Short mmCIF file of C-alpha atoms in Angstrom, two decimals:
data_model
loop_
_atom_site.label_atom_id
_atom_site.label_comp_id
_atom_site.label_asym_id
_atom_site.label_seq_id
_atom_site.Cartn_x
_atom_site.Cartn_y
_atom_site.Cartn_z
CA MET I 1 107.90 121.92 41.45
CA PHE I 2 109.94 118.43 42.08
CA GLU I 3 106.01 116.58 42.06
CA LEU I 4 105.69 117.94 38.60
CA ALA I 5 109.09 117.15 37.33
CA LYS I 6 108.90 113.54 39.02
CA ARG I 7 105.82 113.34 37.10
CA GLY I 8 107.73 114.05 34.00
CA LYS I 9 106.56 117.40 33.72
CA THR I 10 109.44 119.60 31.71
CA PRO I 11 111.00 122.72 33.38
CA THR I 12 109.20 124.82 30.47
CA GLU I 13 105.83 123.26 32.03
CA ILE I 14 106.63 123.51 35.46
CA ALA I 15 107.21 127.19 34.55
CA ARG I 16 104.16 127.57 33.19
CA VAL I 17 102.27 126.25 36.11
CA MET I 18 104.22 128.45 38.28
CA THR I 19 102.88 131.41 36.15
CA GLU I 20 99.56 130.96 35.82
CA LYS I 21 99.59 129.77 40.12
CA LYS I 22 101.01 133.33 40.38
CA VAL I 23 103.33 132.20 42.19
CA LYS I 24 105.68 134.92 43.02
CA LEU I 25 109.38 134.86 41.55
CA PRO I 26 112.44 133.98 43.87
CA CYS I 27 113.70 137.46 43.46
CA ASP I 28 110.32 139.18 44.50
CA VAL I 29 110.98 136.70 47.03
CA VAL I 30 113.97 138.25 48.65
CA GLY I 31 113.37 141.87 47.43
CA ASN I 32 115.74 141.37 44.53
CA ARG I 33 113.72 143.47 42.51
CA HIS I 34 116.86 146.02 41.48
CA THR I 35 117.52 143.15 38.88
CA ARG I 36 114.19 143.82 36.48
CA THR I 37 112.43 146.88 35.76
CA VAL I 38 109.05 147.11 36.72
CA ASP I 39 107.02 147.08 32.66
CA GLU I 40 109.84 143.84 31.77
CA ILE I 41 108.09 141.80 29.89
CA LYS I 42 109.24 138.47 30.84
CA ARG I 43 107.91 139.20 34.78
CA ARG I 44 107.29 134.94 34.82
CA TRP I 45 108.52 131.79 35.89
CA ASN I 46 111.09 130.41 32.81
CA ARG I 47 113.14 127.55 32.18
CA ASN I 48 116.24 128.18 33.31
CA THR I 49 115.04 129.48 36.76
CA VAL I 50 112.67 126.34 37.52
CA LYS I 51 116.11 124.01 36.49
CA ARG I 52 118.61 125.87 39.17
CA ILE I 53 115.60 124.68 41.71
CA LEU I 54 115.51 121.21 40.38
CA VAL I 55 118.79 120.22 40.98
CA ASN I 56 120.10 122.36 43.85
CA PRO I 57 121.28 120.18 46.45
CA VAL I 58 119.98 122.71 49.15
CA TYR I 59 116.52 120.76 49.41
CA LEU I 60 118.07 117.26 49.78
CA GLY I 61 119.25 119.21 53.70
CA CYS I 62 122.67 119.57 52.23
CA VAL I 63 124.88 122.98 52.46
CA VAL I 64 126.95 123.65 49.66
CA ASN I 65 130.27 126.06 49.85
CA ASN I 66 133.51 126.55 47.43
CA LYS I 67 130.70 127.45 44.26
CA GLN I 68 132.82 130.32 43.29
CA ARG I 69 136.26 131.63 44.19
CA LYS I 70 138.15 135.16 43.66
CA ILE I 71 140.88 134.57 41.30
CA ASN I 72 143.32 136.62 44.19
CA TYR I 73 142.98 138.19 47.80
CA LYS I 74 144.20 141.53 45.42
CA SER I 75 141.33 140.98 42.72
CA LYS I 76 137.40 141.29 43.03
CA LYS I 77 136.86 139.67 40.19
CA VAL I 78 135.09 135.73 41.00
CA VAL I 79 135.46 132.43 38.65
CA LEU I 80 132.77 129.75 38.57
CA VAL I 81 134.57 126.29 40.11
CA PRO I 82 133.51 123.13 38.65
CA LYS I 83 130.80 120.83 40.13
CA GLU I 84 133.36 118.13 40.60
CA ASP I 85 134.68 120.79 43.45
CA TRP I 86 132.26 121.87 44.96
CA ILE I 87 131.78 121.07 48.80
CA ILE I 88 128.99 119.52 49.20
CA VAL I 89 128.00 118.75 53.40
CA PRO I 90 125.05 116.56 54.17
CA ASN I 91 122.51 116.46 56.76
CA MET I 92 123.29 119.79 57.67
CA HIS I 93 119.11 121.04 57.73
CA GLU I 94 116.51 119.37 57.30
CA ALA I 95 115.39 118.30 53.79
CA ILE I 96 112.86 119.08 51.75
CA VAL I 97 112.54 116.46 49.20
CA ASP I 98 113.63 112.90 49.85
CA LYS I 99 116.78 111.38 47.85
CA GLU I 100 114.49 108.75 45.91
CA THR I 101 112.70 111.71 44.29
CA PHE I 102 115.44 114.21 43.93
CA ASP I 103 117.66 111.54 41.92
CA LEU I 104 114.64 110.82 39.90
CA VAL I 105 114.26 114.48 38.98
CA GLN I 106 118.05 114.25 38.51
CA GLU I 107 117.97 111.38 35.85
CA GLN I 108 115.27 112.69 33.79
CA ILE I 109 117.03 116.11 33.65
CA LYS I 110 119.97 114.86 32.82
CA SER I 111 118.01 112.51 30.09
CA ARG I 112 116.73 115.09 28.55
CA THR I 113 120.51 117.27 28.57
CA SER I 114 122.22 117.40 25.02
CA THR I 115 125.07 118.23 24.56
CA ARG I 116 126.11 120.42 21.44
CA THR I 117 129.20 119.74 19.80
CA SER I 118 129.03 122.63 17.13
CA ARG I 119 127.98 125.86 17.22
CA HIS I 120 127.03 127.70 13.90
CA GLU I 121 128.72 131.48 14.11
CA TRP I 122 126.61 133.95 12.83
CA LEU I 123 127.63 137.51 11.66
CA LEU I 124 124.54 139.33 13.71
CA CYS I 125 124.67 136.99 16.94
CA GLY I 126 124.09 139.65 19.98
CA ILE I 127 123.58 143.15 17.94
CA LEU I 128 120.02 141.63 16.69
CA LYS I 129 117.41 142.17 18.95
CA CYS I 130 113.70 141.62 18.63
CA ALA I 131 111.46 145.01 18.42
CA GLU I 132 108.91 144.56 20.22
CA CYS I 133 109.73 142.89 23.94
CA GLY I 134 113.46 143.73 23.31
CA LYS I 135 115.42 140.50 23.94
CA ASN I 136 117.83 138.87 21.73
CA ILE I 137 116.90 137.09 18.32
CA SER I 138 118.62 133.68 18.06
CA ILE I 139 118.78 131.40 15.00
CA GLY I 140 117.55 128.02 14.50
CA PHE I 141 117.90 125.31 11.19
CA GLU I 142 115.48 123.04 9.01
CA LYS I 143 116.86 120.54 7.07
CA SER I 144 116.20 119.62 3.79
CA LYS I 145 114.73 115.81 3.73
CA TYR I 146 115.52 116.02 -0.15
CA THR I 147 119.25 117.39 -0.45
CA GLY I 148 120.14 117.79 3.09
CA ASN I 149 120.96 121.46 2.93
CA ILE I 150 120.91 123.59 6.32
CA THR I 151 118.72 126.57 6.05
CA TYR I 152 119.55 128.79 8.95
CA TYR I 153 116.33 130.87 10.05
CA THR I 154 115.93 133.74 13.10
CA GLY I 155 113.54 133.59 15.96
CA CYS I 156 112.58 135.80 18.95
CA ASN I 157 114.06 134.38 22.14
CA THR I 158 110.69 135.56 24.20
CA TYR I 159 108.46 133.03 22.22
CA ARG I 160 111.05 130.16 21.36
CA ILE I 161 111.08 130.14 25.75
CA ASP I 162 107.57 129.95 25.93
CA ALA I 163 105.57 130.17 22.45
CA LYS I 164 102.16 128.97 24.57
CA ALA I 165 102.14 131.99 26.67
CA LYS I 166 102.07 134.52 23.90
CA LEU I 167 104.22 136.88 25.44
CA CYS I 168 105.75 137.42 21.81
CA THR I 169 105.57 136.50 18.58
CA PRO I 170 108.01 134.11 16.32
CA HIS I 171 110.03 136.75 13.99
CA SER I 172 110.84 134.06 11.88
CA ASN I 173 113.54 135.10 8.61
CA ASN I 174 115.76 133.45 6.68
CA LEU I 175 119.37 134.54 7.99
CA GLU I 176 121.14 134.72 4.81
CA ARG I 177 118.77 137.11 3.38
CA LEU I 178 118.12 139.14 6.44
CA THR I 179 122.34 139.59 6.96
CA ASP I 180 122.15 140.32 3.30
CA VAL I 181 120.05 142.97 3.27
CA VAL I 182 121.56 144.16 7.12
CA ILE I 183 125.09 144.79 5.26
CA GLN I 184 123.80 146.58 2.08
CA ARG I 185 122.13 149.06 4.64
CA ILE I 186 124.53 149.67 6.26
CA ARG I 187 127.59 150.10 3.14
CA ALA I 188 125.30 152.43 1.59
CA THR I 189 124.86 154.54 4.68
CA CYS I 190 128.93 154.22 4.92
CA GLU I 191 129.47 154.92 1.50
CA LYS I 192 127.05 158.23 1.39
CA TYR I 193 128.86 159.92 4.63
CA LEU I 194 131.93 159.51 2.14
CA LYS I 195 130.74 161.54 -0.31
CA LEU I 196 129.24 164.08 2.79
CA GLN I 197 132.55 164.02 4.17
CA LYS I 198 133.79 165.57 0.88
CA THR I 199 131.05 168.40 1.21
CA GLU I 200 128.60 169.52 3.34
CA TYR I 201 129.88 167.33 6.62
CA ARG I 202 133.28 168.09 6.32
CA LYS I 203 133.54 170.93 8.19
CA ILE I 204 131.10 169.03 10.57
CA ILE I 205 133.16 166.49 11.15
CA GLN I 206 136.67 168.23 11.03
CA GLU I 207 135.29 170.47 14.14
CA GLU I 208 134.16 167.19 15.72
CA ASP I 209 137.61 165.53 15.38
CA ARG I 210 139.50 168.50 16.79
CA LYS I 211 136.92 168.51 19.51
CA LEU I 212 137.36 164.72 20.05
CA LYS I 213 141.40 164.70 20.35
CA GLN I 214 140.88 167.67 22.57
CA GLU I 215 139.04 165.51 24.61
CA ILE I 216 141.80 162.66 24.73
CA ASN I 217 144.07 164.31 25.69
CA ASN I 218 142.05 165.85 29.01
CA SER I 219 140.84 162.43 29.77
CA LYS I 220 144.84 161.48 29.85
CA ASN I 221 145.68 164.76 31.99
CA GLU I 222 142.84 163.52 34.50
CA GLU I 223 143.87 159.30 34.30
CA ASN I 224 147.08 160.81 35.06
CA ASN I 225 145.96 163.23 37.71
CA LEU I 226 143.53 160.45 39.28
CA LYS I 227 146.68 157.36 39.11
CA LYS I 228 149.12 159.76 41.73
CA GLN I 229 146.10 160.70 43.96
CA ILE I 230 145.58 156.77 44.62
CA VAL I 231 149.32 156.27 44.97
CA LEU I 232 149.25 159.04 48.02
CA LEU I 233 146.01 157.38 49.58
CA ASP I 234 148.07 153.72 48.97
CA ASN I 235 151.00 155.30 51.29
CA LYS I 236 148.58 157.19 53.83
CA ILE I 237 146.83 153.22 54.24
CA LYS I 238 150.33 152.48 54.54
CA THR I 239 151.27 155.06 56.97
CA THR I 240 147.96 154.26 58.86
CA TYR I 241 149.04 150.62 59.68
CA LYS I 242 152.50 151.70 60.66
CA ASP I 243 151.23 153.76 63.40
CA LYS I 244 148.61 150.86 64.50
CA VAL I 245 151.33 148.54 64.21
CA ASN I 246 153.78 150.82 66.56
CA GLY I 247 151.01 151.68 68.57
CA VAL I 248 150.78 155.92 67.80
CA ILE I 249 146.82 155.10 67.66
CA ASP I 250 144.65 152.36 69.15
CA GLU I 251 142.44 149.61 66.62
CA GLU I 252 139.24 151.44 66.19
CA LEU I 253 141.26 154.94 64.87
CA PHE I 254 142.93 152.88 62.59
CA LEU I 255 139.57 151.39 61.34
CA GLU I 256 138.30 154.09 60.98
CA PHE I 257 140.62 155.87 58.74
CA TYR I 258 141.29 152.82 56.91
CA LYS I 259 137.31 152.73 55.75
CA GLU I 260 137.91 156.38 54.71
CA LEU I 261 141.12 156.25 53.37
CA ASN I 262 140.04 153.06 51.64
CA ALA I 263 136.47 154.17 50.67
CA ASN I 264 138.03 157.59 48.61
CA LYS I 265 140.37 155.59 46.98
CA LYS I 266 137.82 153.37 45.50
CA GLU I 267 136.08 156.29 44.58
CA LEU I 268 139.24 157.49 42.39
CA GLU I 269 139.55 153.98 41.08
CA ASN I 270 135.82 154.14 39.57
CA LYS I 271 136.86 157.49 37.86
CA LEU I 272 139.78 155.74 36.63
CA LYS I 273 138.15 153.12 35.41
CA GLU I 274 135.30 156.01 33.84
CA ILE I 275 137.67 157.82 32.19
CA GLN I 276 139.90 154.55 30.47
CA SER I 277 136.31 153.21 29.05
CA SER I 278 135.40 156.57 27.65
CA LYS I 279 139.10 157.73 25.93
CA GLU I 280 138.82 154.03 24.54
CA ASN I 281 135.55 155.15 22.83
CA MET I 282 136.64 158.13 22.25
CA GLN I 283 139.81 156.62 20.26
CA VAL I 284 137.87 154.59 18.21
CA ALA I 285 135.77 157.71 16.88
CA VAL I 286 139.18 159.19 16.10
CA ASN I 287 139.35 156.16 14.04
CA PHE I 288 136.04 156.60 12.38
CA ASP I 289 136.62 156.74 8.89
CA LYS I 290 139.49 154.48 8.96
CA ILE I 291 136.48 152.13 9.81
CA VAL I 292 133.94 153.14 7.55
CA GLU I 293 136.87 152.69 4.99
CA GLU I 294 137.44 149.27 5.84
CA PHE I 295 134.04 147.98 6.47
CA ILE I 296 133.37 149.26 2.22
CA THR I 297 136.59 147.43 1.02
CA GLN I 298 135.73 144.30 2.84
CA LYS I 299 134.52 141.38 0.08
CA LYS I 300 133.76 139.86 3.24
CA VAL I 301 132.13 141.59 6.24
CA SER I 302 134.68 140.65 9.51
CA ARG I 303 132.37 140.96 12.95
CA GLU I 304 135.11 142.99 14.38
CA ILE I 305 134.31 145.90 12.03
CA LEU I 306 130.42 145.69 12.30
CA VAL I 307 130.90 146.22 16.27
CA GLN I 308 132.71 148.92 16.11
CA LEU I 309 130.12 150.30 13.80
CA VAL I 310 126.73 148.92 14.95
CA ASP I 311 125.50 149.02 18.32
CA LYS I 312 122.10 147.12 18.05
CA ILE I 313 119.67 146.55 15.11
CA THR I 314 116.30 145.97 15.99
CA ILE I 315 113.51 143.62 13.46
CA SER I 316 109.76 143.80 13.78
CA GLN I 317 107.42 141.57 13.35
CA ASP I 318 106.57 142.98 10.15
CA LYS I 319 110.18 142.55 9.01
CA VAL I 320 111.17 146.12 9.76
CA ILE I 321 114.62 146.17 10.18
CA THR I 322 116.06 149.49 12.07
CA ILE I 323 119.92 150.31 12.87
CA TYR I 324 121.47 151.73 15.70
CA TYR I 325 124.88 153.17 14.63
CA LYS I 326 127.50 153.60 17.40
CA PHE I 327 128.44 157.11 15.63
CA ASN I 328 126.14 159.87 15.78
CA VAL I 329 126.74 160.83 12.18
CA LEU I 330 125.84 158.09 10.61
CA ASN I 331 122.59 158.30 11.96
CA LYS I 332 121.63 161.62 11.33
CA ILE I 333 122.59 160.27 7.79
CA ASP I 334 120.25 157.14 7.75
CA ASN I 335 117.45 159.12 9.83
CA LYS I 336 117.69 162.04 6.57
CA GLU I 337 118.17 159.62 3.99
CA ASN I 338 115.55 157.09 6.33
CA ILE I 339 118.14 154.21 5.06
CA ASN I 340 118.14 152.91 8.50
CA LYS I 341 114.57 151.60 8.40
CA GLU I 342 113.62 148.86 5.84
CA LYS I 343 111.78 145.82 5.16
CA ILE I 344 113.36 142.60 4.30
CA ALA I 345 111.48 140.53 1.56
#
């Protein structure tokens, strides 16, 4: 890989060579298959994997530490450390690549790297997916030679990473036109919901609302109960530690008790997180009518309201748009009226 990079090959071109030669991916070599599905379309080398290897000083014989750290000893959250703060110790093992080659490759990578000074914020970012491969749809732009006006258009990430591999198709659409069609479809669905709410759907909606409020109350009780159990376990851990310090139990027995109590505590904490997350989602559902009305009345749709209504939107190569809502009642309306499947002109 370093030799190819030295001869001027880009990470994308190197990735293509590695794939053609059927070289195993790093995750396959170390047996880290759980990060990918069996039929995942991008089970191949990509430019990011190649670049990560080409900039790694381990190939120079270095050992690198302090690349990430915990916020504090009580937290499990890990943050990345800036590269200038890494601890790099040279000559710790035999180098695979000579320094001249490594430095030359770094210069070539640096020369191709451009810093984006601004980013175009767009409403459907992260929500819009490719119907064929499931990957994100991103945007690019074209600038008119005559007027200087910029036109934004969509494209499938799988295709953009390696178009020659033909893993997917371009999915090119005018972003403004696509966004308008999506907003019109969602608005039409929301308006139908509000009309149906006054007629055939009213009793169903009221019953669902009652059940949701009951579930929220049950969640609150379960949440309080779990918090009490966690406090009790914390006290037991402290008592066990005191027993060890005072010589009531030995180190081996203390570790046995501690592992069991700590495992129970972690299990309860995970349950608590699940309940709290579920409760938040249910609370949003209770405020559903308010969200729908706000979406309809907004002159300019905000992303905050959009993501509360929509789970994802897919677009196929033949320009069929499918909207997946976070609320079943909207999905039912769309399926019934066939609104959620629409072609963009």
